[in-house]
Amino acid sequence: MASIIDLSLPISTLLKTGTAAAHEKAEHSQGAGWLTRGELDREEYVRFLMMLYHVYDTLERALDKHAANSVLQPTYNPSLLARTPSISSDIAYLLQTPESSWQSHPIHVELQSSPPGPFAAYKSRLQELADSQDPSPLLAHAYVRYLGDLSGGQFIRRRLAKSYNLEDGSGLSFYDFRQLGGTGSSTMGDMKKIKDWYREGMDAGVGDNDDAKAALLEEANVAFELNSGLFTTLRPPTGSASVSPAQPPL
Ligand code: VER
């Protein structure tokens, strides 16, 4: 049953309540389970990071390009939020290659030559918004990724550290954030402060614009769908009972 949406609420509240069902679906998908339980084969986790690298690269270039947009400007803070550089350094660490050369690794070459449909769809949607007259729906994409990384990401980090032997923190910089207004690493309390700052920024940028609120809510649900799509591209863990037939070696 369609729920009634009260557009007088601030966008931060609308996004949280209006994407709760899509969050539930993404969180409980098979691929999310493999990821969060640290069950993905190490190479498959790297392949997932490579897809995220391109998603963030497309998103963050678009946010740079439209930094002055009034809806996007209050939450535009690449030195705090940008994930492209940290994902690149994690991939290089996990593959034990210099950062300048992971893009020629066979896993990446395969991803580029035959990109899975949902991965291509995610990048296309972001590029379409980057190129459009009204790029403000990019805020919905930034919200879905960054607030997710600042929330569930911290739980995932602990599981990955155990599974892939990364307990000294190397290879996990994707999940690290600087403190708001500082240079040190964020604790969970600092992450909450960043999330509150982000919500305030969204509310300030969107204000009382009901059309913008409705468009952002719709786009945030699209963003969750695109993330669920990415999870469907994950190859089952080779130790899993659901591997049938056996996966070819990477
Ligand atoms: Fe979510 N998430 N999440 N999440 N998340 C929280 C908040 C939150 C969790 C846990 C939590 C995704 O998946 C997971 C998102 C976005 C996303 C908690 C709070 C787990 C354990 C998983 C498992 C994979 C995914 C896939 C996404 C989107 C890419 C957002 C945007 C938020 C903030 C909600 C808000 O507005 O406060 C414990």
XYZ file of N, CA and C and ligand atoms in Angstrom:
788
model
N 0.849 -1.194 0.000
C 0.000 0.000 0.000
C 0.890 1.251 0.000
N 0.582 2.190 -0.860
C 1.403 3.404 -0.912
C 1.215 4.203 0.372
N 2.323 4.623 0.972
C 2.190 5.402 2.201
C 2.045 6.872 1.841
N 1.439 7.624 2.745
C 1.251 9.055 2.484
C 2.533 9.772 2.880
N 3.037 10.582 1.954
C 4.290 11.287 2.221
C 3.976 12.716 2.609
N 4.477 13.126 3.764
C 4.247 14.485 4.239
C 5.434 15.354 3.825
N 5.249 16.079 2.717
C 6.362 16.857 2.164
C 6.717 18.085 3.004
N 5.975 18.314 4.081
C 6.373 19.435 4.936
C 7.544 19.034 5.844
N 7.820 17.729 5.927
C 8.941 17.287 6.772
C 10.273 17.651 6.123
N 11.343 17.812 6.934
C 12.654 18.106 6.342
C 13.129 16.940 5.464
N 13.936 17.263 4.454
C 14.376 16.227 3.512
C 15.132 15.099 4.233
N 15.897 15.433 5.283
C 16.649 14.366 5.978
C 15.694 13.330 6.577
N 14.561 13.791 7.094
C 13.568 12.863 7.665
C 12.881 12.087 6.551
N 12.517 12.806 5.492
C 11.833 12.137 4.367
C 12.705 11.040 3.770
N 13.999 11.324 3.632
C 14.884 10.327 3.019
C 15.018 9.098 3.911
N 15.147 9.336 5.199
C 15.320 8.193 6.109
C 14.073 7.306 6.120
N 12.902 7.928 6.299
C 11.681 7.117 6.389
C 11.267 6.593 5.005
N 11.474 7.426 3.992
C 10.995 7.055 2.656
C 11.886 6.069 1.916
N 13.049 5.723 2.503
C 13.891 4.693 1.870
C 14.072 3.489 2.794
N 13.313 3.486 3.906
C 13.510 2.403 4.878
C 13.263 1.025 4.251
N 12.235 0.924 3.413
C 11.931 -0.382 2.808
C 13.025 -0.781 1.819
N 13.522 0.203 1.048
C 14.587 -0.086 0.074
C 15.883 -0.453 0.801
N 16.122 0.180 1.946
C 17.306 -0.152 2.757
C 17.221 -1.588 3.242
N 16.055 -1.926 3.739
C 15.807 -3.280 4.243
C 16.091 -4.314 3.142
N 15.601 -4.011 1.949
C 15.784 -4.942 0.825
C 17.278 -5.085 0.484
N 17.989 -3.956 0.406
C 19.418 -4.009 0.064
C 20.195 -4.734 1.151
N 19.881 -4.395 2.401
C 20.625 -4.955 3.529
C 20.441 -6.462 3.623
N 19.254 -6.952 3.268
C 18.984 -8.382 3.420
C 19.155 -9.170 2.140
N 19.787 -8.555 1.148
C 20.020 -9.302 -0.097
C 21.171 -10.287 0.118
N 21.224 -11.278 -0.771
C 22.244 -12.316 -0.629
C 23.658 -11.730 -0.704
N 23.859 -10.846 -1.688
C 25.191 -10.263 -1.873
C 25.627 -9.438 -0.666
N 24.682 -8.687 -0.079
C 25.025 -7.892 1.105
C 25.422 -8.808 2.258
N 24.753 -9.947 2.342
C 25.078 -10.925 3.394
C 26.506 -11.437 3.225
N 26.863 -11.798 1.978
C 28.241 -12.274 1.740
C 29.253 -11.199 2.111
N 28.939 -9.962 1.707
C 29.871 -8.861 1.979
C 30.009 -8.619 3.482
N 28.870 -8.483 4.159
C 28.935 -8.071 5.566
C 29.396 -9.203 6.485
N 29.248 -10.442 6.049
C 29.790 -11.531 6.871
C 31.248 -11.814 6.510
N 31.798 -11.036 5.583
C 33.198 -11.229 5.181
C 33.397 -12.541 4.447
N 32.354 -12.999 3.737
C 32.435 -14.314 3.083
C 32.915 -14.248 1.640
N 32.871 -13.069 1.038
C 33.307 -12.982 -0.366
C 34.758 -13.425 -0.478
N 35.093 -14.113 -1.566
C 36.502 -14.393 -1.822
C 37.226 -13.055 -1.899
N 38.475 -13.055 -1.501
C 39.225 -11.795 -1.452
C 39.226 -11.089 -2.816
N 39.415 -11.875 -3.899
C 39.416 -11.257 -5.235
C 38.054 -10.677 -5.601
N 37.015 -11.323 -5.092
C 35.672 -10.829 -5.398
C 35.407 -9.542 -4.630
N 35.928 -9.461 -3.417
C 35.811 -8.209 -2.666
C 36.551 -7.095 -3.414
N 37.705 -7.425 -3.980
C 38.459 -6.426 -4.755
C 37.649 -6.007 -5.987
N 37.009 -6.979 -6.641
C 36.203 -6.642 -7.831
C 35.051 -5.709 -7.439
N 34.458 -5.967 -6.281
C 33.382 -5.094 -5.777
C 33.927 -3.683 -5.525
N 35.114 -3.608 -4.896
C 35.723 -2.294 -4.651
C 35.995 -1.557 -5.962
N 36.397 -2.308 -7.000
C 36.661 -1.663 -8.293
C 35.374 -1.060 -8.870
N 34.266 -1.780 -8.711
C 32.989 -1.214 -9.185
C 32.662 0.039 -8.375
N 32.847 -0.044 -7.059
C 32.572 1.140 -6.229
C 33.499 2.293 -6.591
N 34.748 1.975 -6.921
C 35.685 3.023 -7.317
C 35.075 3.842 -8.460
N 34.569 3.156 -9.474
C 34.029 3.877 -10.638
C 32.714 4.594 -10.300
N 31.923 3.995 -9.428
C 30.693 4.667 -8.988
C 31.053 5.978 -8.274
N 31.978 5.907 -7.317
C 32.371 7.127 -6.585
C 33.086 8.116 -7.484
N 33.895 7.607 -8.400
C 34.616 8.515 -9.297
C 33.606 9.333 -10.113
N 32.578 8.662 -10.627
C 31.553 9.356 -11.411
C 30.767 10.329 -10.527
N 30.381 9.853 -9.341
C 29.617 10.698 -8.411
C 30.443 11.915 -7.973
N 31.670 11.679 -7.588
C 32.466 12.781 -6.998
C 32.904 13.797 -8.049
N 33.144 13.349 -9.287
C 33.406 14.327 -10.358
C 32.175 15.198 -10.596
N 31.014 14.556 -10.538
C 29.759 15.299 -10.751
C 29.545 16.309 -9.627
N 29.830 15.912 -8.391
C 29.666 16.837 -7.260
C 30.665 17.996 -7.371
N 31.882 17.710 -7.838
C 32.877 18.779 -8.053
C 32.356 19.774 -9.090
N 31.846 19.200 -10.185
C 31.386 20.048 -11.296
C 30.250 20.976 -10.855
N 29.388 20.447 -9.978
C 28.193 21.211 -9.588
C 28.259 21.709 -8.143
N 29.484 21.936 -7.664
C 29.670 22.320 -6.258
C 28.898 23.584 -5.890
N 28.668 24.456 -6.867
C 27.990 25.727 -6.566
C 26.462 25.603 -6.598
N 25.946 24.453 -7.011
C 24.488 24.267 -7.036
C 23.931 24.452 -5.617
N 22.837 25.205 -5.489
C 22.403 25.577 -4.135
C 21.951 24.378 -3.288
N 21.463 23.320 -3.945
C 21.047 22.128 -3.197
C 22.267 21.300 -2.773
N 23.278 21.294 -3.636
C 24.454 20.438 -3.392
C 25.530 21.115 -2.541
N 25.548 22.435 -2.583
C 26.665 23.176 -1.972
C 26.857 22.933 -0.453
N 25.764 22.935 0.365
C 26.002 22.818 1.816
C 26.657 21.493 2.250
N 26.477 20.429 1.473
C 27.095 19.139 1.859
C 28.329 18.836 1.016
N 28.740 19.807 0.191
C 29.922 19.572 -0.659
C 31.163 19.731 0.206
N 31.843 18.621 0.469
C 33.012 18.652 1.360
C 33.930 17.489 1.007
N 34.579 17.579 -0.170
C 35.354 16.425 -0.633
C 36.498 16.035 0.296
N 37.092 17.016 1.001
C 38.228 16.599 1.839
C 37.751 15.755 3.023
N 36.490 15.871 3.373
C 35.938 15.032 4.441
C 35.360 13.722 3.884
N 34.682 13.828 2.744
C 33.848 12.705 2.303
C 34.405 11.876 1.146
N 35.180 12.478 0.246
C 35.548 11.777 -0.997
C 36.109 10.378 -0.714
N 35.566 9.391 -1.388
C 35.971 7.994 -1.196
C 36.836 7.465 -2.339
N 36.857 8.166 -3.477
C 37.606 7.638 -4.625
C 39.080 7.374 -4.270
N 39.781 8.350 -3.624
C 41.199 8.093 -3.338
C 41.403 6.937 -2.361
N 40.526 6.825 -1.344
C 40.744 5.753 -0.360
C 40.447 4.379 -0.968
N 39.427 4.307 -1.826
C 39.149 3.002 -2.446
C 40.323 2.599 -3.335
N 40.875 3.557 -4.067
C 42.011 3.244 -4.937
C 43.193 2.717 -4.116
N 43.452 3.344 -2.980
C 44.595 2.884 -2.192
C 44.314 1.511 -1.568
N 43.060 1.241 -1.203
C 42.727 -0.094 -0.659
C 42.893 -1.185 -1.723
N 42.444 -0.892 -2.938
C 42.574 -1.886 -4.011
C 44.057 -2.205 -4.228
N 44.879 -1.155 -4.291
C 46.314 -1.361 -4.515
C 46.914 -2.193 -3.384
N 46.495 -1.898 -2.144
C 47.031 -2.663 -1.008
C 46.619 -4.137 -1.113
N 45.338 -4.369 -1.403
C 44.841 -5.754 -1.447
C 45.478 -6.559 -2.578
N 45.794 -5.885 -3.673
C 46.423 -6.583 -4.810
C 47.940 -6.546 -4.720
N 48.447 -5.808 -3.726
C 49.902 -5.647 -3.591
C 50.526 -5.128 -4.885
N 49.885 -4.117 -5.459
C 50.437 -3.475 -6.661
C 50.574 -1.979 -6.359
N 51.424 -1.272 -7.104
C 51.455 0.179 -6.928
C 50.104 0.769 -7.335
N 49.737 1.893 -6.715
C 48.428 2.482 -6.987
C 48.281 2.872 -8.455
N 49.396 3.147 -9.102
C 49.324 3.582 -10.497
C 49.015 2.432 -11.460
N 49.050 1.181 -10.961
C 48.915 0.101 -11.946
C 47.763 -0.872 -11.709
N 46.933 -0.666 -10.668
C 45.876 -1.666 -10.456
C 44.857 -1.689 -11.589
N 44.756 -0.574 -12.340
C 43.747 -0.554 -13.405
C 44.101 -1.507 -14.542
N 45.359 -1.948 -14.603
C 45.679 -2.936 -15.650
C 45.657 -4.366 -15.100
N 45.217 -4.547 -13.856
C 45.076 -5.901 -13.304
C 43.965 -6.633 -14.069
N 44.143 -7.951 -14.302
C 43.109 -8.702 -15.061
C 41.689 -8.548 -14.520
N 41.517 -8.443 -13.217
C 40.146 -8.307 -12.665
C 39.520 -7.013 -13.190
N 40.310 -5.946 -13.244
C 39.793 -4.665 -13.699
C 39.608 -4.649 -15.209
N 40.536 -5.260 -15.908
C 40.434 -5.306 -17.376
C 39.137 -6.015 -17.771
N 38.826 -7.112 -17.059
C 37.588 -7.849 -17.357
C 36.351 -6.996 -17.048
N 36.417 -6.285 -15.942
C 35.287 -5.423 -15.547
C 35.036 -4.326 -16.586
N 36.110 -3.815 -17.161
C 35.974 -2.754 -18.154
C 35.517 -3.305 -19.499
N 36.011 -4.506 -19.844
C 35.665 -5.023 -21.173
C 34.263 -5.629 -21.187
N 33.825 -6.234 -20.062
C 32.425 -6.693 -20.020
C 31.784 -6.283 -18.701
N 31.433 -4.990 -18.591
C 30.849 -4.511 -17.337
C 29.489 -5.153 -17.069
N 29.281 -5.664 -15.845
C 27.957 -6.202 -15.515
C 26.891 -5.112 -15.699
N 25.715 -5.510 -16.204
C 24.645 -4.550 -16.503
C 24.340 -3.575 -15.366
N 24.139 -4.074 -14.127
C 23.781 -3.157 -13.041
C 24.887 -2.141 -12.720
N 26.132 -2.537 -12.933
C 27.262 -1.622 -12.716
C 27.213 -0.511 -13.773
N 27.018 -0.910 -15.022
C 26.927 0.075 -16.113
C 25.727 1.006 -15.888
N 24.620 0.428 -15.415
C 23.398 1.234 -15.199
C 23.620 2.281 -14.108
N 24.321 1.908 -13.064
C 24.589 2.829 -11.948
C 25.429 4.008 -12.458
N 26.518 3.687 -13.169
C 27.376 4.767 -13.676
C 26.614 5.665 -14.648
N 25.804 5.044 -15.520
C 25.054 5.844 -16.510
C 24.102 6.814 -15.837
N 23.421 6.329 -14.798
C 22.458 7.223 -14.125
C 23.191 8.425 -13.511
N 24.329 8.167 -12.890
C 25.088 9.270 -12.288
C 25.579 10.240 -13.355
N 26.044 9.689 -14.477
C 26.552 10.561 -15.542
C 25.420 11.383 -16.155
N 24.263 10.740 -16.269
C 23.092 11.439 -16.823
C 22.743 12.651 -15.947
N 22.768 12.458 -14.636
C 22.477 13.583 -13.732
C 23.581 14.636 -13.804
N 24.823 14.178 -13.911
C 25.960 15.115 -14.006
C 25.812 16.015 -15.228
N 25.252 15.455 -16.307
C 25.142 16.193 -17.563
C 23.812 16.942 -17.695
N 22.926 16.812 -16.711
C 21.577 17.365 -16.911
C 21.491 18.835 -16.466
N 20.423 19.476 -16.870
C 20.186 20.874 -16.523
C 20.010 21.040 -15.017
N 19.393 20.013 -14.397
C 19.181 20.084 -12.951
C 19.905 18.906 -12.283
N 21.144 19.149 -11.819
C 21.912 18.054 -11.215
C 21.579 17.827 -9.738
N 20.586 18.581 -9.185
C 20.355 18.497 -7.736
C 19.989 17.080 -7.242
N 19.376 16.203 -8.087
C 19.111 14.851 -7.568
C 20.363 14.052 -7.221
N 21.549 14.583 -7.604
C 22.793 13.926 -7.180
C 22.889 13.858 -5.660
N 22.211 14.793 -4.985
C 22.239 14.775 -3.518
C 21.716 13.442 -2.979
N 20.708 12.889 -3.652
C 20.138 11.617 -3.196
C 21.181 10.505 -3.287
N 21.977 10.537 -4.363
C 23.012 9.504 -4.527
C 24.119 9.665 -3.494
N 24.505 10.921 -3.253
C 25.556 11.169 -2.261
C 25.071 10.730 -0.878
N 23.818 11.047 -0.559
C 23.229 10.651 0.732
C 23.273 9.126 0.905
N 22.794 8.411 -0.110
C 22.700 6.950 0.016
C 24.078 6.333 0.230
N 25.083 6.823 -0.476
C 26.415 6.240 -0.299
C 27.087 6.730 0.977
N 27.171 8.049 1.164
C 27.976 8.542 2.289
C 27.352 8.203 3.651
N 26.048 8.383 3.785
C 25.467 8.058 5.099
C 25.496 6.550 5.350
N 25.425 5.780 4.283
C 25.584 4.321 4.426
C 26.993 3.986 4.904
N 27.998 4.603 4.285
C 29.387 4.338 4.681
C 29.633 4.759 6.126
N 28.965 5.830 6.543
C 29.153 6.335 7.909
C 28.344 5.529 8.929
N 27.465 4.644 8.450
C 26.599 3.874 9.368
C 26.987 2.401 9.343
N 26.339 1.639 8.445
C 26.611 0.200 8.364
C 28.050 -0.094 7.992
N 28.692 0.864 7.294
C 30.073 0.657 6.841
C 31.009 0.315 7.981
N 30.736 0.870 9.148
C 31.639 0.651 10.279
C 31.545 -0.767 10.821
N 30.368 -1.335 10.684
C 30.177 -2.727 11.104
C 30.862 -3.658 10.087
N 30.694 -3.312 8.807
C 31.311 -4.121 7.748
C 32.841 -4.114 7.919
N 33.382 -2.937 8.268
C 34.827 -2.797 8.409
C 35.402 -3.857 9.367
N 34.733 -4.046 10.507
C 35.239 -4.998 11.503
C 35.236 -6.422 10.965
N 34.173 -6.762 10.218
C 34.107 -8.125 9.677
C 35.188 -8.348 8.625
N 35.391 -7.351 7.773
C 36.391 -7.490 6.713
C 37.793 -7.599 7.296
N 38.041 -6.832 8.360
C 39.366 -6.862 8.990
C 39.696 -8.289 9.416
N 38.697 -8.983 9.987
C 38.913 -10.369 10.433
C 39.091 -11.306 9.256
N 38.175 -11.188 8.268
C 38.170 -12.155 7.165
C 39.394 -12.069 6.287
N 39.857 -10.853 6.035
C 40.948 -10.705 5.068
C 42.263 -10.369 5.763
N 42.310 -10.602 7.082
C 43.561 -10.381 7.803
C 44.072 -8.954 7.683
N 43.207 -8.022 7.945
C 43.570 -6.606 7.790
C 43.448 -5.907 9.139
N 43.789 -6.655 10.189
C 43.499 -6.105 11.516
C 44.332 -4.879 11.890
N 45.440 -4.637 11.163
C 46.182 -3.398 11.459
C 45.564 -2.195 10.744
N 44.462 -2.426 10.007
C 43.745 -1.313 9.370
C 44.157 -1.065 7.928
N 45.266 -1.690 7.485
C 45.681 -1.487 6.090
C 44.628 -2.059 5.150
N 44.382 -1.377 4.053
C 43.421 -1.871 3.065
C 41.977 -1.558 3.425
N 41.761 -0.821 4.509
C 40.386 -0.530 4.949
C 40.119 0.970 5.034
N 40.889 1.765 4.308
C 40.736 3.222 4.453
C 39.394 3.723 3.914
N 38.762 2.920 3.037
C 37.420 3.262 2.555
C 36.470 3.562 3.716
N 36.642 2.830 4.819
C 35.708 2.945 5.944
C 36.151 3.984 6.981
N 37.292 4.655 6.704
C 37.797 5.670 7.645
C 37.403 7.062 7.190
N 37.022 7.881 8.142
C 36.711 9.283 7.849
C 37.523 10.160 8.780
N 37.935 11.295 8.282
C 38.571 12.296 9.144
C 37.507 12.862 10.071
N 37.957 13.516 11.140
C 36.979 14.184 12.004
C 36.468 15.434 11.310
N 35.235 15.778 11.655
C 34.652 17.004 11.118
C 35.475 18.192 11.629
N 36.043 18.968 10.710
C 36.827 20.135 11.120
C 38.170 19.808 11.742
N 38.606 18.551 11.642
C 39.907 18.189 12.226
C 40.691 17.298 11.300
N 41.815 16.800 11.780
C 42.647 15.975 10.904
C 42.728 14.531 11.373
N 42.360 14.274 12.641
C 42.478 12.909 13.176
C 41.437 11.971 12.571
N 41.557 10.679 12.916
C 40.602 9.683 12.429
C 39.330 9.727 13.261
N 38.212 9.488 12.624
C 36.925 9.543 13.332
C 36.670 8.310 14.173
N 36.132 8.509 15.357
C 35.574 7.411 16.140
C 34.085 7.321 15.765
N 33.388 6.342 16.355
C 31.950 6.217 16.059
C 31.206 7.514 16.421
N 31.614 8.154 17.534
C 30.967 9.397 17.959
C 31.171 10.502 16.930
N 32.390 10.550 16.361
C 32.672 11.562 15.340
C 31.827 11.310 14.087
N 31.628 10.024 13.784
C 30.831 9.697 12.586
C 29.398 10.191 12.769
N 28.912 10.070 13.990
C 27.549 10.568 14.255
C 27.506 12.079 14.009
N 28.580 12.770 14.436
C 28.620 14.228 14.210
C 28.625 14.540 12.716
N 29.374 13.751 11.946
C 29.418 13.988 10.489
C 28.021 13.764 9.895
N 27.353 12.708 10.359
C 26.003 12.422 9.829
C 25.039 13.553 10.176
N 25.136 14.067 11.409
C 24.245 15.174 11.798
C 24.536 16.409 10.946
N 25.835 16.675 10.727
C 26.219 17.819 9.891
C 25.653 17.634 8.475
N 25.732 16.394 7.957
C 25.251 16.117 6.596
C 23.736 16.345 6.509
N 23.028 15.843 7.521
C 21.557 16.016 7.525
C 21.194 17.504 7.568
N 21.896 18.260 8.394
C 21.615 19.709 8.470
C 21.893 20.383 7.134
N 22.976 19.957 6.482
C 23.332 20.527 5.179
C 22.275 20.214 4.124
N 21.769 18.980 4.148
C 20.704 18.621 3.188
C 19.473 19.475 3.454
N 19.122 19.608 4.728
C 17.917 20.370 5.072
C 18.065 21.834 4.658
N 19.287 22.382 4.845
C 19.513 23.791 4.479
C 19.447 23.971 2.960
N 20.032 23.042 2.222
C 20.088 23.174 0.757
C 18.732 23.005 0.102
N 17.907 22.122 0.658
C 16.610 21.815 0.036
C 15.512 22.743 0.564
N 15.635 23.110 1.827
C 14.658 24.034 2.419
C 13.241 23.520 2.289
N 12.329 24.418 1.893
C 10.896 24.071 1.793
C 10.473 23.728 0.370
N 11.419 23.424 -0.463
C 11.091 23.164 -1.868
C 10.480 21.756 -2.022
N 9.156 21.711 -2.085
C 8.468 20.415 -2.122
C 8.767 19.621 -3.386
N 8.923 20.333 -4.514
C 9.242 19.609 -5.756
C 10.601 18.937 -5.632
N 11.554 19.689 -5.077
C 12.898 19.116 -4.892
C 12.835 17.932 -3.929
N 12.044 18.044 -2.868
C 11.936 16.937 -1.902
C 11.396 15.678 -2.569
N 10.338 15.872 -3.353
C 9.723 14.705 -4.009
C 10.711 14.062 -4.981
N 11.435 14.900 -5.732
C 12.397 14.361 -6.714
C 13.531 13.634 -6.002
N 13.995 14.182 -4.883
C 15.106 13.546 -4.159
C 14.689 12.218 -3.546
N 13.464 12.178 -3.044
C 12.975 10.934 -2.452
C 12.908 9.835 -3.513
N 12.402 10.204 -4.673
C 12.316 9.233 -5.760
C 13.729 8.774 -6.173
N 14.633 9.736 -6.289
C 15.987 9.396 -6.739
C 16.741 8.557 -5.698
N 16.477 8.804 -4.414
C 17.147 8.006 -3.375
C 16.689 6.549 -3.462
N 15.425 6.336 -3.803
C 14.966 4.953 -3.971
C 15.606 4.312 -5.203
N 15.802 5.128 -6.254
C 16.527 4.622 -7.431
C 17.958 4.241 -7.015
N 18.585 5.098 -6.205
C 19.966 4.839 -5.772
C 20.054 3.528 -4.975
N 19.083 3.282 -4.104
C 19.087 2.012 -3.368
C 18.929 0.835 -4.325
N 18.023 0.980 -5.313
C 17.835 -0.091 -6.300
C 19.138 -0.370 -7.049
N 19.848 0.705 -7.408
C 21.102 0.538 -8.137
C 22.141 -0.172 -7.261
N 22.123 0.124 -5.971
C 23.043 -0.571 -5.066
C 22.650 -2.036 -4.886
N 21.357 -2.297 -4.815
C 20.914 -3.695 -4.757
C 21.354 -4.415 -6.022
N 21.274 -3.694 -7.155
C 21.716 -4.267 -8.432
C 23.194 -4.646 -8.392
N 24.014 -3.778 -7.818
C 25.460 -4.092 -7.715
C 25.679 -5.391 -6.941
N 24.899 -5.580 -5.859
C 25.057 -6.808 -5.067
C 24.733 -8.058 -5.890
N 23.799 -7.922 -6.847
C 23.444 -9.107 -7.643
C 24.586 -9.524 -8.579
N 25.565 -8.643 -8.778
C 26.680 -8.989 -9.683
C 27.785 -9.753 -8.951
N 27.641 -9.898 -7.628
C 28.706 -10.564 -6.873
C 28.685 -12.068 -7.108
N 29.872 -12.621 -7.263
C 29.976 -14.072 -7.469
C 29.983 -14.762 -6.116
N 29.257 -15.876 -6.013
C 29.145 -16.560 -4.715
C 30.506 -16.960 -4.170
N 30.626 -16.953 -2.851
C 31.872 -17.424 -2.241
C 32.149 -18.845 -2.694
N 33.409 -19.172 -2.973
C 33.688 -20.508 -3.500
C 33.451 -21.585 -2.449
N 33.464 -21.194 -1.167
C 33.175 -22.181 -0.127
C 31.684 -22.378 0.097
N 30.841 -21.571 -0.599
C 29.413 -21.570 -0.290
C 28.668 -22.694 -0.980
N 27.605 -23.187 -0.304
C 26.783 -24.254 -0.868
C 26.055 -23.770 -2.115
N 25.918 -22.447 -2.268
C 25.146 -21.934 -3.390
C 25.986 -21.818 -4.670
N 27.234 -22.274 -4.632
C 28.058 -22.230 -5.843
C 27.681 -23.404 -6.716
N 27.020 -23.126 -7.795
C 26.576 -24.210 -8.669
C 26.281 -23.636 -10.045
N 27.010 -23.962 -11.060
C 28.181 -24.834 -11.046
C 29.396 -24.083 -10.500
N 30.532 -24.779 -10.398
C 31.733 -24.152 -9.838
C 32.090 -22.904 -10.632
N 32.544 -21.874 -9.923
C 32.943 -20.632 -10.587
C 34.300 -20.830 -11.251
N 34.489 -20.272 -12.453
C 35.817 -20.358 -13.049
C 36.803 -19.520 -12.241
N 38.087 -19.880 -12.254
C 39.055 -19.061 -11.515
C 39.132 -17.667 -12.114
N 39.441 -16.704 -11.291
C 39.552 -15.324 -11.793
C 40.823 -15.154 -12.586
Fe 22.671 0.976 5.889
N 22.604 1.243 7.873
N 23.200 -0.946 6.170
N 22.921 0.704 3.950
N 22.332 2.910 5.663
C 22.257 2.368 8.526
C 21.903 3.563 7.983
C 21.988 3.807 6.633
C 23.445 -1.543 7.343
C 23.287 -0.988 8.585
C 22.906 0.312 8.804
C 23.214 -0.472 3.322
O 23.384 -1.632 3.863
C 23.479 -1.825 5.183
C 22.272 3.539 4.458
C 22.558 3.004 3.226
C 22.854 1.665 3.014
C 22.730 0.906 10.098
C 22.326 2.161 9.945
C 23.897 -2.879 7.100
C 24.304 -3.919 8.149
C 23.906 -3.047 5.770
C 24.310 -4.295 5.040
C 24.869 -4.272 3.838
C 23.328 -0.249 1.906
C 23.638 -1.321 0.875
C 23.112 1.083 1.709
C 23.122 1.859 0.429
C 24.116 1.747 -0.434
C 21.889 4.920 4.674
C 21.718 5.978 3.602
C 21.715 5.082 6.029
C 21.341 6.388 6.746
C 19.843 6.472 7.027
C 19.542 7.823 7.642
O 19.064 8.705 6.929
O 19.822 8.003 8.827
C 23.017 0.208 11.424
